[in-house]
Coordinates of C-alpha atoms and ligand atoms in Angstrom, one line a residue:
M27 CA 0.0 0.0 0.0
N28 CA 1.5 3.4 -0.9
R29 CA 2.7 5.4 2.1
M30 CA 1.0 8.7 2.6
S31 CA 2.8 11.6 4.3
T32 CA 1.8 12.2 7.9
Q33 CA 0.1 15.5 7.0
S34 CA -1.9 14.0 4.2
L35 CA -2.8 11.0 6.4
E36 CA -4.1 13.5 9.0
Q37 CA -6.1 15.3 6.2
S38 CA -7.4 12.1 4.8
A39 CA -8.3 10.8 8.3
A40 CA -10.3 13.9 8.9
A41 CA -12.0 13.5 5.6
G42 CA -12.7 9.8 6.3
A43 CA -10.5 8.8 3.3
E44 CA -7.8 7.1 5.4
P45 CA -7.5 3.4 4.6
L46 CA -9.2 1.4 7.4
K47 CA -7.6 -1.7 9.0
S48 CA -9.9 -4.7 9.3
P49 CA -10.6 -4.3 13.0
Q50 CA -11.6 -0.7 12.6
I51 CA -14.3 -1.5 10.0
S52 CA -17.0 -2.8 12.4
T53 CA -16.8 0.4 14.5
V54 CA -17.1 2.6 11.4
V55 CA -20.0 0.6 10.0
R56 CA -21.8 0.7 13.4
D57 CA -21.3 4.5 13.6
E58 CA -22.3 5.3 10.1
L59 CA -25.4 3.0 10.4
Q60 CA -26.3 4.9 13.6
D61 CA -25.8 8.3 12.0
V62 CA -27.6 7.8 8.6
P63 CA -31.0 9.6 8.7
I64 CA -33.0 6.7 7.2
I65 CA -36.0 7.1 4.8
D66 CA -38.6 4.5 5.9
V67 CA -39.9 3.7 2.4
H68 CA -43.1 1.8 3.5
T69 CA -45.1 2.3 6.6
H70 CA -48.8 2.5 7.7
L71 CA -48.1 5.6 9.8
F72 CA -50.0 8.8 9.1
M73 CA -49.1 12.5 9.3
P74 CA -50.9 14.3 12.2
S75 CA -53.5 16.0 9.9
L76 CA -54.9 12.6 9.1
G77 CA -56.1 12.4 12.7
K78 CA -57.2 9.1 14.3
L79 CA -55.9 7.1 11.3
G80 CA -52.5 7.5 13.0
L81 CA -51.9 4.9 15.7
W82 CA -49.6 5.5 18.6
G83 CA -49.2 4.6 22.3
I84 CA -48.9 1.5 24.4
D85 CA -52.4 0.1 23.8
E86 CA -52.0 0.3 20.0
L87 CA -48.5 -1.2 20.3
L88 CA -49.9 -4.2 22.3
T89 CA -52.8 -4.8 20.0
Y90 CA -50.7 -4.8 16.8
H91 CA -51.9 -7.7 14.6
Y92 CA -48.6 -9.4 14.9
L93 CA -49.2 -9.8 18.6
E94 CA -52.9 -10.6 18.1
A95 CA -51.7 -13.6 16.1
E96 CA -49.6 -14.6 19.0
I97 CA -52.2 -14.1 21.8
F98 CA -54.4 -16.7 20.2
R99 CA -51.6 -19.2 20.5
F100 CA -50.8 -18.5 24.1
S101 CA -54.3 -17.7 25.6
G102 CA -57.3 -19.9 25.4
I103 CA -59.4 -17.0 24.3
Q104 CA -61.4 -17.5 21.1
P105 CA -61.3 -14.7 18.4
E106 CA -65.0 -14.0 18.8
E107 CA -64.5 -13.5 22.5
Y108 CA -61.4 -11.3 22.0
W109 CA -63.1 -9.0 19.5
R110 CA -65.8 -8.3 22.1
L111 CA -63.2 -6.9 24.5
T112 CA -62.4 -3.2 24.5
K113 CA -59.0 -2.1 23.1
R114 CA -57.8 -1.6 26.7
E115 CA -59.0 -5.0 27.8
Q116 CA -57.3 -6.6 24.7
A117 CA -54.0 -4.8 25.6
D118 CA -54.3 -5.9 29.2
L119 CA -54.8 -9.5 28.1
I120 CA -51.8 -9.4 25.7
W121 CA -49.6 -7.7 28.3
R122 CA -50.4 -10.2 31.0
T123 CA -50.2 -13.3 28.7
L124 CA -47.3 -12.4 26.3
F125 CA -45.1 -10.2 28.6
L126 CA -45.8 -11.2 32.2
E127 CA -46.8 -14.9 32.2
N128 CA -44.5 -15.7 29.3
A129 CA -41.1 -14.3 28.2
P130 CA -41.5 -11.9 25.3
I131 CA -39.0 -13.7 23.1
S132 CA -40.7 -13.4 19.7
E133 CA -39.6 -10.6 17.4
A134 CA -42.8 -8.6 17.9
T135 CA -43.0 -9.0 21.7
R136 CA -39.3 -8.3 22.2
G137 CA -39.8 -5.2 20.1
V138 CA -42.4 -3.8 22.4
A139 CA -40.3 -4.7 25.4
Y140 CA -37.4 -2.7 23.9
V141 CA -39.7 0.3 23.3
M142 CA -40.9 0.2 26.9
R143 CA -37.4 0.1 28.1
E144 CA -36.2 2.9 25.9
L145 CA -39.1 5.1 27.1
G146 CA -38.2 4.2 30.7
F147 CA -40.8 1.6 31.7
E148 CA -40.5 -1.8 33.3
I149 CA -42.1 -5.0 31.9
S150 CA -44.5 -5.2 34.9
E151 CA -48.1 -4.4 35.9
S152 CA -47.0 -1.0 37.1
G153 CA -45.0 -0.5 33.9
L154 CA -48.1 -0.7 31.8
R155 CA -49.9 1.7 34.0
E156 CA -47.1 4.2 34.0
A157 CA -46.7 3.9 30.2
R158 CA -50.4 4.7 29.8
E159 CA -50.0 7.8 32.0
F160 CA -47.0 8.9 29.9
F161 CA -48.7 8.5 26.6
A162 CA -51.8 10.3 27.9
Q163 CA -49.7 13.4 28.5
Q164 CA -47.9 13.5 25.1
D165 CA -48.4 16.1 22.4
L166 CA -48.4 14.1 19.1
G167 CA -46.4 16.6 17.1
S168 CA -43.4 16.7 19.5
H169 CA -43.9 13.0 20.3
I170 CA -43.4 12.2 16.6
G171 CA -40.2 14.2 16.6
R172 CA -38.9 12.3 19.6
V173 CA -39.8 8.9 18.2
F174 CA -38.3 9.6 14.8
A175 CA -35.1 10.8 16.5
M176 CA -35.0 7.7 18.6
A177 CA -35.5 5.5 15.5
G178 CA -33.0 7.5 13.4
I179 CA -35.4 8.1 10.6
S180 CA -35.9 11.4 8.8
E181 CA -39.1 10.5 6.8
A182 CA -41.8 7.9 6.9
V183 CA -43.5 7.0 3.7
M184 CA -47.2 6.5 4.3
T185 CA -49.8 4.2 2.7
N186 CA -52.7 6.3 1.7
D187 CA -56.0 4.9 0.3
P188 CA -58.0 7.5 -1.6
L189 CA -61.1 5.2 -1.6
D190 CA -61.0 4.8 2.2
P191 CA -64.0 6.9 3.1
E192 CA -62.5 8.4 6.2
E193 CA -59.0 9.1 4.7
G194 CA -60.4 10.2 1.3
S195 CA -62.5 12.9 2.9
L196 CA -59.6 14.2 5.0
W197 CA -57.5 14.6 1.9
E198 CA -60.4 16.2 0.0
G199 CA -60.8 18.6 2.9
G200 CA -57.2 19.7 2.5
A201 CA -55.1 17.6 5.0
T202 CA -52.0 19.7 6.0
P203 CA -48.8 18.1 4.7
D204 CA -46.0 17.3 7.1
S205 CA -42.4 17.2 5.7
R206 CA -41.6 14.2 7.9
F207 CA -44.2 12.1 5.9
R208 CA -44.5 11.3 2.2
A209 CA -47.7 10.2 0.6
V210 CA -48.3 7.0 -1.5
L211 CA -51.3 6.3 -3.7
R212 CA -52.4 2.9 -2.6
L213 CA -54.5 1.1 -5.2
D214 CA -55.6 -2.3 -3.7
R215 CA -59.3 -1.4 -3.9
I216 CA -59.0 -0.5 -7.5
L217 CA -56.7 -3.3 -8.7
N218 CA -57.8 -6.1 -6.4
K219 CA -61.4 -5.2 -5.6
W220 CA -62.7 -3.3 -8.6
D221 CA -66.1 -5.0 -8.4
Q222 CA -66.7 -3.6 -4.9
H223 CA -65.3 -0.1 -5.5
W224 CA -65.9 1.0 -9.2
Q225 CA -69.1 2.7 -8.1
A226 CA -67.2 4.9 -5.6
L227 CA -65.3 6.3 -8.6
L228 CA -68.6 6.7 -10.5
A229 CA -70.1 8.5 -7.5
K230 CA -67.2 10.9 -7.6
G231 CA -67.9 11.8 -11.2
Y232 CA -65.5 9.5 -13.0
K233 CA -67.3 7.8 -16.0
V234 CA -66.2 4.3 -15.3
E235 CA -68.0 1.0 -16.0
Q236 CA -67.7 -2.3 -14.1
G237 CA -66.9 -4.0 -17.3
L238 CA -64.1 -1.5 -18.0
G239 CA -65.8 -0.4 -21.2
G240 CA -66.3 3.1 -22.6
A241 CA -64.0 5.7 -21.2
T242 CA -63.2 3.7 -18.1
L243 CA -59.4 3.5 -18.5
A244 CA -59.1 7.2 -19.3
E245 CA -61.3 8.0 -16.4
V246 CA -59.2 5.8 -14.1
R247 CA -56.1 7.7 -15.3
R248 CA -58.0 11.0 -14.6
F249 CA -58.8 9.8 -11.1
L250 CA -55.1 8.9 -10.5
A251 CA -54.1 12.3 -11.9
D252 CA -56.5 14.1 -9.5
W253 CA -55.1 12.2 -6.5
C254 CA -51.5 12.8 -7.6
A255 CA -52.2 16.5 -7.6
R256 CA -53.9 16.2 -4.2
M257 CA -51.4 13.9 -2.4
K258 CA -48.2 14.5 -4.3
P259 CA -47.3 10.8 -3.8
V260 CA -43.7 9.5 -4.1
Y261 CA -45.0 6.3 -5.7
M262 CA -48.2 4.3 -6.4
A263 CA -48.5 0.9 -4.7
C264 CA -50.5 -2.3 -4.5
S265 CA -50.2 -5.5 -2.6
L266 CA -50.8 -8.6 -4.9
P267 CA -51.7 -12.2 -4.2
D268 CA -49.3 -15.1 -4.7
T269 CA -51.4 -16.0 -7.8
F270 CA -50.7 -12.7 -9.5
Q271 CA -50.0 -13.0 -13.2
F272 CA -49.1 -10.5 -15.9
P273 CA -50.1 -10.2 -18.6
E274 CA -53.5 -11.5 -17.7
E275 CA -56.9 -11.3 -19.3
S276 CA -58.5 -9.9 -16.2
V277 CA -59.9 -6.8 -14.6
R278 CA -56.6 -6.3 -12.8
G279 CA -54.5 -7.0 -15.9
T280 CA -56.5 -4.5 -17.9
L281 CA -56.5 -1.8 -15.2
L282 CA -52.7 -2.2 -14.8
Q283 CA -51.9 -2.1 -18.5
G284 CA -54.3 0.6 -19.5
G285 CA -54.6 2.6 -16.3
V286 CA -52.0 2.5 -13.6
I287 CA -48.8 1.8 -15.6
P288 CA -49.3 4.6 -18.1
S289 CA -50.4 6.9 -15.2
C290 CA -47.1 6.1 -13.4
R291 CA -45.2 7.1 -16.5
E292 CA -47.3 10.3 -16.9
H293 CA -46.5 11.4 -13.4
D294 CA -42.9 10.0 -13.2
L295 CA -43.7 7.7 -10.3
P296 CA -42.5 4.2 -9.5
L297 CA -45.2 1.5 -9.1
S298 CA -44.6 -0.5 -5.8
L299 CA -45.7 -4.1 -6.2
M300 CA -45.8 -6.1 -3.0
I301 CA -46.4 -9.7 -4.2
G302 CA -47.2 -12.9 -2.4
V303 CA -50.0 -12.4 0.0
R304 CA -52.5 -15.2 0.6
Y305 CA -55.3 -13.0 1.9
Q306 CA -57.5 -14.0 4.9
V307 CA -56.6 -17.7 5.3
N308 CA -58.1 -17.3 8.8
P309 CA -60.6 -14.5 8.6
K310 CA -61.6 -15.0 12.3
I311 CA -58.4 -13.2 13.3
R312 CA -58.9 -10.3 10.9
L313 CA -55.7 -8.3 10.0
A314 CA -53.7 -11.1 11.4
G315 CA -55.4 -13.6 9.1
D316 CA -53.2 -13.1 6.0
A317 CA -50.6 -15.7 5.1
V318 CA -47.9 -16.0 2.4
G319 CA -47.5 -17.9 -0.9
K320 CA -44.7 -18.3 -3.4
A321 CA -45.5 -16.2 -6.5
D322 CA -44.6 -16.7 -10.2
L323 CA -42.2 -13.8 -10.7
R324 CA -42.4 -14.2 -14.5
S325 CA -45.2 -11.6 -13.9
L326 CA -42.5 -9.2 -12.8
E327 CA -40.2 -10.2 -15.7
H328 CA -43.0 -9.4 -18.2
L329 CA -43.8 -6.0 -16.5
C330 CA -40.1 -4.9 -16.4
A331 CA -39.5 -6.0 -20.0
Q332 CA -42.7 -4.7 -21.5
F333 CA -42.5 -1.3 -19.7
P334 CA -38.8 -0.2 -19.7
E335 CA -39.9 3.4 -19.1
N336 CA -41.7 2.4 -15.8
R337 CA -39.9 1.8 -12.5
F338 CA -41.0 -1.1 -10.3
L339 CA -40.3 -0.8 -6.6
T340 CA -40.8 -4.4 -5.5
S341 CA -41.1 -6.5 -2.4
V342 CA -42.0 -10.2 -2.4
L343 CA -43.4 -11.9 0.6
S344 CA -42.2 -15.5 0.2
R345 CA -38.6 -16.4 1.3
E346 CA -38.6 -18.7 -1.7
N347 CA -38.9 -15.8 -4.1
Q348 CA -36.0 -13.8 -2.8
H349 CA -33.2 -15.2 -4.8
E350 CA -35.0 -14.9 -8.1
L351 CA -36.0 -11.3 -7.2
C352 CA -32.2 -10.6 -7.0
V353 CA -31.7 -12.3 -10.4
Y354 CA -34.4 -10.2 -12.0
A355 CA -33.0 -7.1 -10.5
R356 CA -29.7 -7.9 -12.3
K357 CA -31.6 -8.2 -15.6
F358 CA -33.7 -5.0 -15.2
A359 CA -32.4 -1.7 -13.9
N360 CA -36.0 -0.5 -13.6
L361 CA -36.6 -3.0 -10.8
M362 CA -35.7 -2.0 -7.3
P363 CA -36.0 -4.7 -4.7
F364 CA -36.9 -3.3 -1.2
G365 CA -37.3 -4.5 2.3
C366 CA -37.7 -7.8 4.1
W367 CA -41.5 -7.6 4.2
W368 CA -43.8 -8.8 7.0
F369 CA -43.1 -12.5 7.7
L370 CA -39.5 -11.9 6.5
N371 CA -38.7 -9.1 8.9
N372 CA -36.9 -11.4 11.3
P373 CA -33.2 -11.4 11.9
S374 CA -32.7 -15.0 10.7
I375 CA -34.2 -14.2 7.3
V376 CA -33.1 -10.6 7.0
E377 CA -29.5 -11.8 7.3
E378 CA -29.9 -14.4 4.4
V379 CA -31.8 -12.0 2.2
T380 CA -29.5 -9.0 2.7
R381 CA -26.4 -11.1 2.1
E382 CA -27.6 -12.4 -1.2
R383 CA -28.7 -9.0 -2.3
L384 CA -25.3 -7.4 -1.5
E385 CA -23.5 -10.3 -3.2
M386 CA -25.7 -10.0 -6.4
L387 CA -26.6 -6.3 -6.5
G388 CA -23.9 -4.5 -4.5
A389 CA -25.6 -1.5 -2.9
S390 CA -28.2 -1.0 -5.6
F391 CA -31.3 -2.1 -3.5
I392 CA -33.2 -0.8 -0.5
P393 CA -32.5 -3.2 2.4
Q394 CA -35.5 -2.5 4.7
H395 CA -38.7 -0.7 5.5
S396 CA -40.5 -0.9 8.9
D397 CA -44.0 -1.5 7.7
A398 CA -44.8 0.2 11.1
R399 CA -48.5 0.5 11.8
V400 CA -48.0 2.1 15.2
L401 CA -45.7 5.1 15.6
E402 CA -43.3 3.8 18.3
Q403 CA -42.7 0.5 16.4
V404 CA -40.1 2.4 14.3
I405 CA -37.9 2.6 17.5
Y406 CA -37.5 -1.2 17.6
K407 CA -37.8 -2.0 13.9
W408 CA -35.0 0.3 13.0
R409 CA -32.8 -0.7 16.0
N410 CA -33.2 -4.3 15.0
T411 CA -32.4 -3.5 11.4
R412 CA -29.2 -1.7 12.4
R413 CA -28.2 -4.5 14.8
T414 CA -28.8 -7.2 12.1
L415 CA -27.2 -5.3 9.2
G416 CA -24.1 -4.1 11.1
P417 CA -22.3 -7.4 11.1
I418 CA -23.3 -8.1 7.5
L419 CA -22.0 -4.8 6.2
T420 CA -18.9 -5.2 8.3
N421 CA -18.2 -8.6 6.8
T422 CA -18.8 -7.2 3.3
F423 CA -16.2 -4.5 3.8
Q424 CA -13.8 -6.8 5.6
L425 CA -13.9 -9.2 2.6
L426 CA -13.3 -6.2 0.3
A427 CA -10.2 -5.2 2.4
E428 CA -9.0 -8.8 2.6
D429 CA -9.2 -9.0 -1.2
G430 CA -6.9 -6.1 -1.6
A431 CA -9.1 -3.0 -1.9
I432 CA -8.6 0.1 0.2
V433 CA -11.7 0.6 2.5
T434 CA -12.4 4.0 3.9
R435 CA -15.0 5.6 6.1
V436 CA -16.2 7.7 3.2
Q437 CA -16.8 4.5 1.1
I438 CA -18.7 2.9 4.0
R439 CA -20.8 6.1 4.6
D440 CA -21.6 6.5 0.9
T441 CA -22.7 2.9 0.7
I442 CA -24.9 3.2 3.7
Q443 CA -26.4 6.5 2.5
R444 CA -27.1 4.8 -0.9
L445 CA -28.8 1.8 0.8
F446 CA -31.0 3.8 3.2
R447 CA -31.5 7.1 1.3
T448 CA -30.3 7.9 -2.2
N449 CA -31.5 4.7 -3.9
F450 CA -35.0 5.6 -2.9
E451 CA -34.6 9.3 -3.6
R452 CA -33.3 8.6 -7.1
F453 CA -36.0 5.9 -7.8
A454 CA -39.0 7.7 -6.4
A455 CA -40.5 10.9 -7.8
P456 CA -37.4 13.1 -7.7
A457 CA -39.6 16.2 -7.7
Q458 CA -41.4 15.1 -4.5
V459 CA -38.6 13.6 -2.5
S460 CA -36.4 16.5 -1.4
V461 CA -32.9 15.2 -2.0
Q462 CA -31.5 16.3 1.4
K463 CA -27.7 16.5 1.6
S464 CA -26.8 13.6 3.8
A465 CA -25.6 14.6 7.3
S466 CA -21.9 15.4 6.9
Ligands
HDL525 O1 -50.2 -4.7 2.4 C1 -49.4 -4.3 3.1 O2 -48.9 -3.1 3.1 C2 -48.9 -5.2 4.3 O3 -47.8 -4.6 4.9 C3 -50.1 -5.4 5.3 O4 -50.4 -4.1 5.7 C4 -49.8 -6.3 6.4 O5 -51.0 -6.4 7.2 C5 -48.7 -5.7 7.4 O6 -49.0 -4.9 8.2 N1 -47.5 -6.3 7.3 O7 -46.5 -5.9 8.1
ZN526 ZN1 -47.5 -2.7 4.6

């Protein structure tokens, strides 16, 4: 390695360009991961002006559908009986059963235990009471700031449903934007449940027909244009079943081809496809009742190949689909894999998926999103992501150093910035996502 003069070494050290020795790499990776202001590219959080849609506080944390799935395994309570309880009674039951009577060792229970500890509360009867008192005194605006700072995120990307009667009317009434939140035009009701929702568009003055005849596709594009103007989304999105096919002679196939995909091009927006859900395999447990299925990703291949001008931000739910998603991302630059979604967001799987993505895609993917439904979940979901990815990125750079390249703090910082910020900023609607200079 060429010797640098002492002075230039000091200059380069200050600038982070000094070659790192292998043992230094883990500390640099940990620090840069800690410092990066992450963009959380998919959540179910809401900006304050969307009111009660935004969930926060200990009773919402405890009645998260991930924990509801677990309570039915530990407690003898039947779903029908559980749903008759009040939210507080549900939270009391979950707290007692999953946190006091049993060790909170699952990913979702341990996460709430971490949030409680970070906020200064014990895992005890009194801890729950004190937490409730704390949350009752919080002002949401400043609480959001505190929670985002604790989680190390700068923005949360929302999931906004224009056909949800409550949310739609809030947007139509002029919901005040909040720079910490980005909007997303979520299209499940149009693409997956057209038969149940086409009349909502008709009622709003869009001349659509159930059979998609007449001016329907143009009117769907006009509906999307109106909502793009209202929400200024950073992408359009839809979750899709494991049986999703494209092309397909179907309502969804026609609406995608003639409505959503051209509209995304018109507005320079990616389309987020979240593929692999087996909806409501157990409807008795409601939101917790969805499962997973391996999808045929040739649908994705056809979309990326047929629409090279479109960008597809894609997460797949089945672990068995992850490797082929990486292969497809190598074939199509308009495909951006993101996140370890839902049943994948567990360290054992995040590690496998992230390693194969780094090996096959370098830093050209988005490693994670929180999918948070309750504000304070971002505290544990992003702490867990940093904890899981630290050793993986360290190993990646140690291998690079071992194989003869010079590794520097600047390189590590730039890689982490790309993974957790700039990949999204460049892929999403550039006009909407303020490309903030990364923290120096
Ligand atoms: O469709 C989605 O966006 C999924 O993330 C569902 O909301 C799912 O219920 C979920 O919360 N997964 O984490
Ligand atoms: Zn989600």
